[in-house]
Short mmCIF file of C-alpha atoms in Angstrom, two decimals:
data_model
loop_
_atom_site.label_atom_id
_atom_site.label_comp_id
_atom_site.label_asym_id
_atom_site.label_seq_id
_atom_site.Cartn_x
_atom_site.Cartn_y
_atom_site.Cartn_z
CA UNK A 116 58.48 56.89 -19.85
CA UNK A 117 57.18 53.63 -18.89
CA UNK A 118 54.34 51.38 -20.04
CA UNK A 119 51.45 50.26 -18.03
CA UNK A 120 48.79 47.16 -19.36
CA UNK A 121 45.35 48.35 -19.77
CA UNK A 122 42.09 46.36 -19.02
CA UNK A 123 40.62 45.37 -22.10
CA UNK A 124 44.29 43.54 -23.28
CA UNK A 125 43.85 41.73 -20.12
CA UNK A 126 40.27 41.09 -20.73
CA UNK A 127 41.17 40.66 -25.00
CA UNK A 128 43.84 37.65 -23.93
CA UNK A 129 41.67 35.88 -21.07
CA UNK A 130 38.97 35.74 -23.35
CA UNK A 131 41.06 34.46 -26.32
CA UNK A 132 42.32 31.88 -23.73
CA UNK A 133 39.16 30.24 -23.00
CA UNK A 134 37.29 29.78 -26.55
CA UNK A 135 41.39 28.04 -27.61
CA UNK A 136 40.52 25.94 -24.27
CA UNK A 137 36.92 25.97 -25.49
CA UNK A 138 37.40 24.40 -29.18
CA UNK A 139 38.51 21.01 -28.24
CA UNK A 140 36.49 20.57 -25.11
CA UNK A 141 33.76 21.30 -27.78
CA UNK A 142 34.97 18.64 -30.34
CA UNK A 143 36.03 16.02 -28.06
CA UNK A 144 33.76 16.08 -25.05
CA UNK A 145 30.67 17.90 -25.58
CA UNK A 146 30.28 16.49 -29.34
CA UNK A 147 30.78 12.60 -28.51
CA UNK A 148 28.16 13.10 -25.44
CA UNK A 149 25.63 15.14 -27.97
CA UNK A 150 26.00 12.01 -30.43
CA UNK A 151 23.48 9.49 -28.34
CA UNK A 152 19.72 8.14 -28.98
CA UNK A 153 17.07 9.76 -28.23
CA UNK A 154 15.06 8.53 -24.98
CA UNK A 155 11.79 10.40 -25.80
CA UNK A 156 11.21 9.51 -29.16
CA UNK A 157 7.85 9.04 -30.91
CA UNK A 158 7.77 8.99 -34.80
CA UNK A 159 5.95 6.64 -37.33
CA UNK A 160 7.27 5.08 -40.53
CA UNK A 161 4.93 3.44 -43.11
CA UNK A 162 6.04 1.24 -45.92
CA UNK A 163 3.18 0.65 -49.12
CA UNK A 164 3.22 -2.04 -51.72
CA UNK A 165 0.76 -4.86 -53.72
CA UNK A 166 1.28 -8.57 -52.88
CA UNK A 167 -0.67 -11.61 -51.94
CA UNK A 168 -2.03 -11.69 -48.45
CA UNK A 169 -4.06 -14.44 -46.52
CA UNK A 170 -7.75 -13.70 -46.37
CA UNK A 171 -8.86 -15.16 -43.30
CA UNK A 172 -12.89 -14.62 -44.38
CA UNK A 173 -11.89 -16.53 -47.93
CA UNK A 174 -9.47 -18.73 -46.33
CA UNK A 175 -7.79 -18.56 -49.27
CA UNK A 176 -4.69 -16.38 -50.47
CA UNK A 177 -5.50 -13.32 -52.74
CA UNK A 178 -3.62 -11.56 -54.72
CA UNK A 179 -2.24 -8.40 -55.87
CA UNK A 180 -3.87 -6.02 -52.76
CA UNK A 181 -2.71 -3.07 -51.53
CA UNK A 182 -0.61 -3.45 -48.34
CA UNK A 183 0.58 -1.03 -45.82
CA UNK A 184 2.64 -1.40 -43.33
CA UNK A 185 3.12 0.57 -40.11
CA UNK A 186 6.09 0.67 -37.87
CA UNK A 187 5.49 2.99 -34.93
CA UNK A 188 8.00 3.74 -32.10
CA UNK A 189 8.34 5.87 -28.90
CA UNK A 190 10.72 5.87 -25.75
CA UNK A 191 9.89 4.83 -22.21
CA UNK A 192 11.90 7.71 -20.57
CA UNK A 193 11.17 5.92 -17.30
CA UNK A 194 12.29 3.36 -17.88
CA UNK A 195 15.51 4.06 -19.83
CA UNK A 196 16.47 7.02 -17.37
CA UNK A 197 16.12 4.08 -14.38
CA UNK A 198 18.56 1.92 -16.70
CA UNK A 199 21.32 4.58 -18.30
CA UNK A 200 19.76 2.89 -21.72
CA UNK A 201 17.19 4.05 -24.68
CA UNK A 202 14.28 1.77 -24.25
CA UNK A 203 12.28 2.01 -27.38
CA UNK A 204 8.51 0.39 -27.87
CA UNK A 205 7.93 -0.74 -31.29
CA UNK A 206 4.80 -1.71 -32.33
CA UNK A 207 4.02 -2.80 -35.74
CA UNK A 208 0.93 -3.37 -37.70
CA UNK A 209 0.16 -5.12 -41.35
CA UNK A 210 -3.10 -3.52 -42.87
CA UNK A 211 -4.92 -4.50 -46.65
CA UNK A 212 -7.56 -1.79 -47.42
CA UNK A 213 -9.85 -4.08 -45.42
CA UNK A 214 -8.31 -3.54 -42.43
CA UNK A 215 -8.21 0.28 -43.11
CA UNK A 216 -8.43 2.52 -41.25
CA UNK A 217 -8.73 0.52 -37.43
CA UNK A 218 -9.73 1.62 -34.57
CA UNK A 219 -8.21 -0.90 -32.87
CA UNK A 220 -4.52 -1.88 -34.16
CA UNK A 221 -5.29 -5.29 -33.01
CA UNK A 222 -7.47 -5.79 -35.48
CA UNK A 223 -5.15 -5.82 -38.45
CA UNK A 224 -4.04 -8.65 -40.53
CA UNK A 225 -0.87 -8.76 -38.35
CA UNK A 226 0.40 -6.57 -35.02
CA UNK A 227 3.39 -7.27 -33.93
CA UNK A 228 4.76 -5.22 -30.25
CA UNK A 229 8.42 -5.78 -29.04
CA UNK A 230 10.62 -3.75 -27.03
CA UNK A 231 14.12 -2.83 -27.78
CA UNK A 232 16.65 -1.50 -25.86
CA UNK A 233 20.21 -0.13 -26.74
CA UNK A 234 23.11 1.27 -25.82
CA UNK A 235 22.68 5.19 -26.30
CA UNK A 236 25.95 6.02 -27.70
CA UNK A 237 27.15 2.16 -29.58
CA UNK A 238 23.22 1.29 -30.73
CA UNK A 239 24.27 -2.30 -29.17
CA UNK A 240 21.39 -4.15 -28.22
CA UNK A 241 21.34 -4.40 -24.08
CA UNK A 242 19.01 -7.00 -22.39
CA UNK A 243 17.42 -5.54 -20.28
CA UNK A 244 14.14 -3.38 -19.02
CA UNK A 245 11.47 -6.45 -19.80
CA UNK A 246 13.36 -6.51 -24.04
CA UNK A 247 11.70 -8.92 -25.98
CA UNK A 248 12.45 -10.63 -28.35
CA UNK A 249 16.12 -10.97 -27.09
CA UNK A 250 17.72 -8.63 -29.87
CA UNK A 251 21.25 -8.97 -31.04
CA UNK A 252 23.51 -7.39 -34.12
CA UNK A 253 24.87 -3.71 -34.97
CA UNK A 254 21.54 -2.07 -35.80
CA UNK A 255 17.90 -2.14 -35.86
CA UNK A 256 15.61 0.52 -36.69
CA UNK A 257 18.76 2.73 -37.21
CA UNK A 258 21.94 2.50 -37.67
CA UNK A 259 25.19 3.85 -35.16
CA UNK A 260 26.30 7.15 -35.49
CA UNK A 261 29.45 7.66 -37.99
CA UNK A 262 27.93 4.86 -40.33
CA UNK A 263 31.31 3.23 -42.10
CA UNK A 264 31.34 1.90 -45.75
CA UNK A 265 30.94 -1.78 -44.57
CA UNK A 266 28.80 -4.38 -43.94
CA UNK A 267 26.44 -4.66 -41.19
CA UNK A 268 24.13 -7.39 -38.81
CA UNK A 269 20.83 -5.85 -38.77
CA UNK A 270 18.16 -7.41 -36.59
CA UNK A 271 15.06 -8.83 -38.73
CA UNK A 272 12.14 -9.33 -36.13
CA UNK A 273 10.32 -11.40 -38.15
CA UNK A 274 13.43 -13.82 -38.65
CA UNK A 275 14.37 -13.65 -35.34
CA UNK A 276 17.93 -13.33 -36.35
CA UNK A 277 20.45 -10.92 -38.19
CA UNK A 278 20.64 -10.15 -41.53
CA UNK A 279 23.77 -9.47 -43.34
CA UNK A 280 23.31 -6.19 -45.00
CA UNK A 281 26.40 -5.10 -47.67
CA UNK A 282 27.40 -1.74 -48.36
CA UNK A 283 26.52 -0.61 -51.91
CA UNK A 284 27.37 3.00 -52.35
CA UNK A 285 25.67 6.60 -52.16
CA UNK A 286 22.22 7.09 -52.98
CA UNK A 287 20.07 10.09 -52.72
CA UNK A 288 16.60 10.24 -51.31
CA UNK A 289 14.10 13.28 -51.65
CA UNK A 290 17.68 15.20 -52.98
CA UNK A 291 19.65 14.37 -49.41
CA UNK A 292 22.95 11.50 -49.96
CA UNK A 293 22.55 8.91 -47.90
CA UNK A 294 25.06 5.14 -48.05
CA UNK A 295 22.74 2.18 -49.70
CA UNK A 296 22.58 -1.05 -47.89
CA UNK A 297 20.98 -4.39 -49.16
CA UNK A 298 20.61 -7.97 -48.23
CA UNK A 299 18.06 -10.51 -48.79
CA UNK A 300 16.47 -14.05 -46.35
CA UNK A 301 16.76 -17.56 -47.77
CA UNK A 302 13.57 -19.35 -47.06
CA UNK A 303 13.75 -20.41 -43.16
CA UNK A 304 11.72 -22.19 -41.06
CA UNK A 305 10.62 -20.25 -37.63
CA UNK A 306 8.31 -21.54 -35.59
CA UNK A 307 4.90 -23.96 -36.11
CA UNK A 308 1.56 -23.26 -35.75
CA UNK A 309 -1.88 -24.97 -35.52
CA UNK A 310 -4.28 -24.66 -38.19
CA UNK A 311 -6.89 -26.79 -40.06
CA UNK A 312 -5.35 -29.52 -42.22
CA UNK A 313 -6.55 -28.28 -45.07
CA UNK A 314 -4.89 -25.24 -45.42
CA UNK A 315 -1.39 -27.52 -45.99
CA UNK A 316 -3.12 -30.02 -48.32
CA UNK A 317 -4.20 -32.54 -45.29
CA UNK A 318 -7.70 -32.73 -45.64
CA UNK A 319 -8.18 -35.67 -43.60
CA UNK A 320 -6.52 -33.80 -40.98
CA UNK A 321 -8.68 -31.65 -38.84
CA UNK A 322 -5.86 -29.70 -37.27
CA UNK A 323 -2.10 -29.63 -38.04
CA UNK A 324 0.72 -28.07 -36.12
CA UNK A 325 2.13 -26.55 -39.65
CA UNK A 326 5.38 -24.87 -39.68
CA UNK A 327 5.89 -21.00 -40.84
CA UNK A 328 8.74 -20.21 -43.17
CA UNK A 329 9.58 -16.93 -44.09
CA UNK A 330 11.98 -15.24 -46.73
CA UNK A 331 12.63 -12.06 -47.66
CA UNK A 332 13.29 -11.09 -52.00
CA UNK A 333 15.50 -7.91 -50.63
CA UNK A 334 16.43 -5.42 -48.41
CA UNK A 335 17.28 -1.89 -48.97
CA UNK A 336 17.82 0.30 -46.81
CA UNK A 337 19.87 4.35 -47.45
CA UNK A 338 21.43 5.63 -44.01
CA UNK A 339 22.54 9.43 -42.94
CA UNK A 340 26.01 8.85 -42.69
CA UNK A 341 26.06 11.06 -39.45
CA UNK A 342 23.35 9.77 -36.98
CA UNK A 343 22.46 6.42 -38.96
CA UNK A 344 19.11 7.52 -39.19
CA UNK A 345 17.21 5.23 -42.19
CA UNK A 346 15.84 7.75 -44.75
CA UNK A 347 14.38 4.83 -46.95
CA UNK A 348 13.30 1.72 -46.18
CA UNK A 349 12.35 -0.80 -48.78
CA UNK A 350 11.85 -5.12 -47.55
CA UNK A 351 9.99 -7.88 -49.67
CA UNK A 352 8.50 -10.32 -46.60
CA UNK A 353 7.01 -14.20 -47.74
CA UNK A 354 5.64 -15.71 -44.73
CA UNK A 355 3.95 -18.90 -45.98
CA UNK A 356 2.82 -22.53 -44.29
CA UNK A 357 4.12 -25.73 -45.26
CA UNK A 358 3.02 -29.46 -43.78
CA UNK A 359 5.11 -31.32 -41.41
CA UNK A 360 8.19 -31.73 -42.45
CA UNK A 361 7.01 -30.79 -45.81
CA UNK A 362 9.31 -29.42 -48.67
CA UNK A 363 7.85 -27.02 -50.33
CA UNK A 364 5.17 -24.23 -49.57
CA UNK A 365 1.10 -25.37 -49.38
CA UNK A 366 0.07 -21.65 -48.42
CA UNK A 367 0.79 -18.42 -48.62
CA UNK A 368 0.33 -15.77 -45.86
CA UNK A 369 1.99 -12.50 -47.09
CA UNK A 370 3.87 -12.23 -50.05
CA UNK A 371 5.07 -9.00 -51.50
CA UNK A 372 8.31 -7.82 -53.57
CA UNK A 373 8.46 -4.88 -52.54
CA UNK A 374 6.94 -2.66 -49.37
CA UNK A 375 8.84 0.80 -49.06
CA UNK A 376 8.68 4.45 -47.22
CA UNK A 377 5.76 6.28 -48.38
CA UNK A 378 6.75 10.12 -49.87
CA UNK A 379 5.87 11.57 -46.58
CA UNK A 380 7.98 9.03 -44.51
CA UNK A 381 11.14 9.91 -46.41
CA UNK A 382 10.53 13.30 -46.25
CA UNK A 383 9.95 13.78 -42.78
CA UNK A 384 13.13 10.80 -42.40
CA UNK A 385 15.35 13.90 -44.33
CA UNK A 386 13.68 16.31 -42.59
CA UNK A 387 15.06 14.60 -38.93
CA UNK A 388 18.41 13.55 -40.77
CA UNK A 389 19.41 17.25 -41.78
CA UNK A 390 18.34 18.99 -37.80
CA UNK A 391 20.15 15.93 -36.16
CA UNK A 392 22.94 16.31 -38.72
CA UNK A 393 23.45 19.66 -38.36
CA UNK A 394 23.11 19.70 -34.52
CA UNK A 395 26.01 17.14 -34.41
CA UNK A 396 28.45 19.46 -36.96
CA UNK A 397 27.28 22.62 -35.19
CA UNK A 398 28.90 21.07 -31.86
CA UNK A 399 31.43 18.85 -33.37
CA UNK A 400 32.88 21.38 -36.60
CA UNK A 401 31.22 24.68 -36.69
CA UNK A 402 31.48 25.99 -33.01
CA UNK A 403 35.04 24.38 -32.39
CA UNK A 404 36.73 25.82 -35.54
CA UNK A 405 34.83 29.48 -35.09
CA UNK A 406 36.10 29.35 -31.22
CA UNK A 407 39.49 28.03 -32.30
CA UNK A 408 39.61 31.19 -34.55
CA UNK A 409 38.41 33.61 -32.36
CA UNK A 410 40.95 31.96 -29.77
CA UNK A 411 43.67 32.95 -31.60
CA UNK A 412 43.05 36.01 -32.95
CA UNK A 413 41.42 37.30 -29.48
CA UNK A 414 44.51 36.11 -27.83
CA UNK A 415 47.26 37.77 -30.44
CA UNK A 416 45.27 41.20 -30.36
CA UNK A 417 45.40 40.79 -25.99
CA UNK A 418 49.04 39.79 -26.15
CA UNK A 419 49.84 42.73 -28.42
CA UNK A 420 48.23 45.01 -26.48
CA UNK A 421 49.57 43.54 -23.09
CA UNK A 422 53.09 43.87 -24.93
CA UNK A 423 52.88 47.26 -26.17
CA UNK A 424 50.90 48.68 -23.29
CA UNK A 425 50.16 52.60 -22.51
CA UNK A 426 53.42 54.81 -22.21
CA UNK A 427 52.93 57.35 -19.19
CA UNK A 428 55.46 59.78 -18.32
CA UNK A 429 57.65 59.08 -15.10
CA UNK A 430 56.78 61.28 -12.07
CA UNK A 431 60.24 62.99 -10.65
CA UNK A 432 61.20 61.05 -7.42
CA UNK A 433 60.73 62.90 -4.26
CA UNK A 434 63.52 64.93 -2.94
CA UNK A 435 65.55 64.30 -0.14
CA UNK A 436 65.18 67.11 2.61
CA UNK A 437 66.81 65.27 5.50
CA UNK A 438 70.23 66.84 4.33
CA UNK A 439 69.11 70.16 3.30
CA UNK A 440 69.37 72.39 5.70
CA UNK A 441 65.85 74.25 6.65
CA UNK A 442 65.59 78.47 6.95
CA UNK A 443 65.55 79.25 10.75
CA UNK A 444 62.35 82.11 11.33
CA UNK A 445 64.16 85.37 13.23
CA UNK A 446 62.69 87.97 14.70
#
């Protein structure tokens, strides 16, 4: 008897061969590449509060109004597939009630465009693709992927500078875990601007180049571990004017403790978290381990098979007639 391999062993073991080849190409190729930003993004975050805003038809601060704030951002794929980057437009507005709703987001108490753009895979700023304002620390708008339990430099646009923000634990937000971040702005002077005299107790003075300060009572903001996508937001902004070389503030422009993600902004924030999170494990975890395990279970059953074979019996070997001799016909 002797053994012979059948097909399906061969085709049982070749198969097992490339999902064990598969798993790590999965894990350590295809996974890092899947973990990048988004070129063609578009989504919209608003933060709500109360605080003191300037009312330009009063000219005179008010307090305790309603204020929403709206952060909107979407990709320029043409322009970040010409530079290998994301390029992100950011545009955002500062609304009271009496701003509400506009037609126009120029007409809003504040509106404030920029343009970022990042490295797609490190979220490092890159300057590049007509940025402004020139952007630098670790994150802005989001966080990198595989957030540690550190501090980061997040950019504040209205500072014009980073912001030291500490790590503070795990928090949950609409039921989905997420590591807390806070930091806060000393008042800072950053930049001037011309208005009438009186506004910074100079009367006399028909028009004074006054200077704008701005602080911040606190950051907070909770991060997906995974993609470093911010699932709440919370900031208290003072922008105020102060004389000349004054010391202290002689008016107030915004001024609000807290300004945070509406319901519906965290929700949809967990909503994105949990698809890009689980797109991320599906390539990174779940299809490497369940190819691994196929692998090696495809592969033993093939090499068993190949092993064992299919026992067929051995045909008798042709006889020799050279030396036999042949009957002769006779008549």
């Amino acid at each position: 008897m002797r053994r012979t391999t059948s097909p399906f062993s061969l085709i049982l073991l070749g198969l097992g061969t490339f999902l064990l080849v598969l798993a790590p190409l999965l894990a350590w190729y295809v996974q890092p590449r899947a973990a990048v930003n988004p070129t063609d993004i578009d989504t919209t975050a608003v933060y709500t509060g109360r605080g003191s805003v300037f009312d330009t038809d009063r000219i005179e601060t008010v307090p305790d109004r309603k204020i929403t704030v709206t952060q909107r951002v979407r990709g320029n794929v043409e322009d970040s597939e010409r530079s290998g980057n994301a390029v992100w437009d950011v545009t955002t507005t500062v609304d009271t009630d009496k701003s509400l709703p506009a037609a126009d987001p120029h007409d809003a108490l504040d509106f404030t465009p920029h343009r970022w753009v990042m490295d797609r895979k490190t979220n490092r700023p890159v300057h590049c693709c007509g940025e402004k304002p020139y952007i630098e620390g670790e994150a802005y708008l989001k966080f990198p992927f595989d957030v540690q339990k550190r501090s980061y430099q997040w950019w504040d646009n209205t500072l014009g500078d980073t912001v030291v923000l500490r790590y503070r634990g795990a928090e949950k937000v609409q039921g989905y875990t997420g590591y807390k971040f806070t930091g806060s702005v000393p008042p800072t002077r950053t930049g001037t601007r011309m208005v009438p005299g009186s506004l910074v107790d100079q009367p006399e003075r028909p028009q004074v180049l006054a200077e704008e300060w701005y602080s911040n009572h606190g950051f907070e903001l909770v991060v997906d571990q995974a993609t470093g996508r911010v699932i709440y937001a919370q900031t208290g902004p003072k922008r105020t004017l102060r004389a000349p070389g004054g010391k202290k503030d002689a008016a107030v422009l915004l001024d609000s403790r807290k300004l945070s993600f509406t319901t519906g902004t965290q929700k949809e924030a967990v909503r994105q978290a949990k698809r890009d999170r689980g797109q991320l494990r599906l390539v990174g975890t779940t299809l490497p381990l369940g190819a691994g395990v196929a692998g090696v279970l495809l592969a033993a059953v093939g090499g068993v098979l190949v092993t064992r074979g299919r026992k067929e019996p051995e045909q008798p070997a042709p006889s020799d007639t050279s030396s036999t001799p042949q009957p002769t016909l006779t008549m």
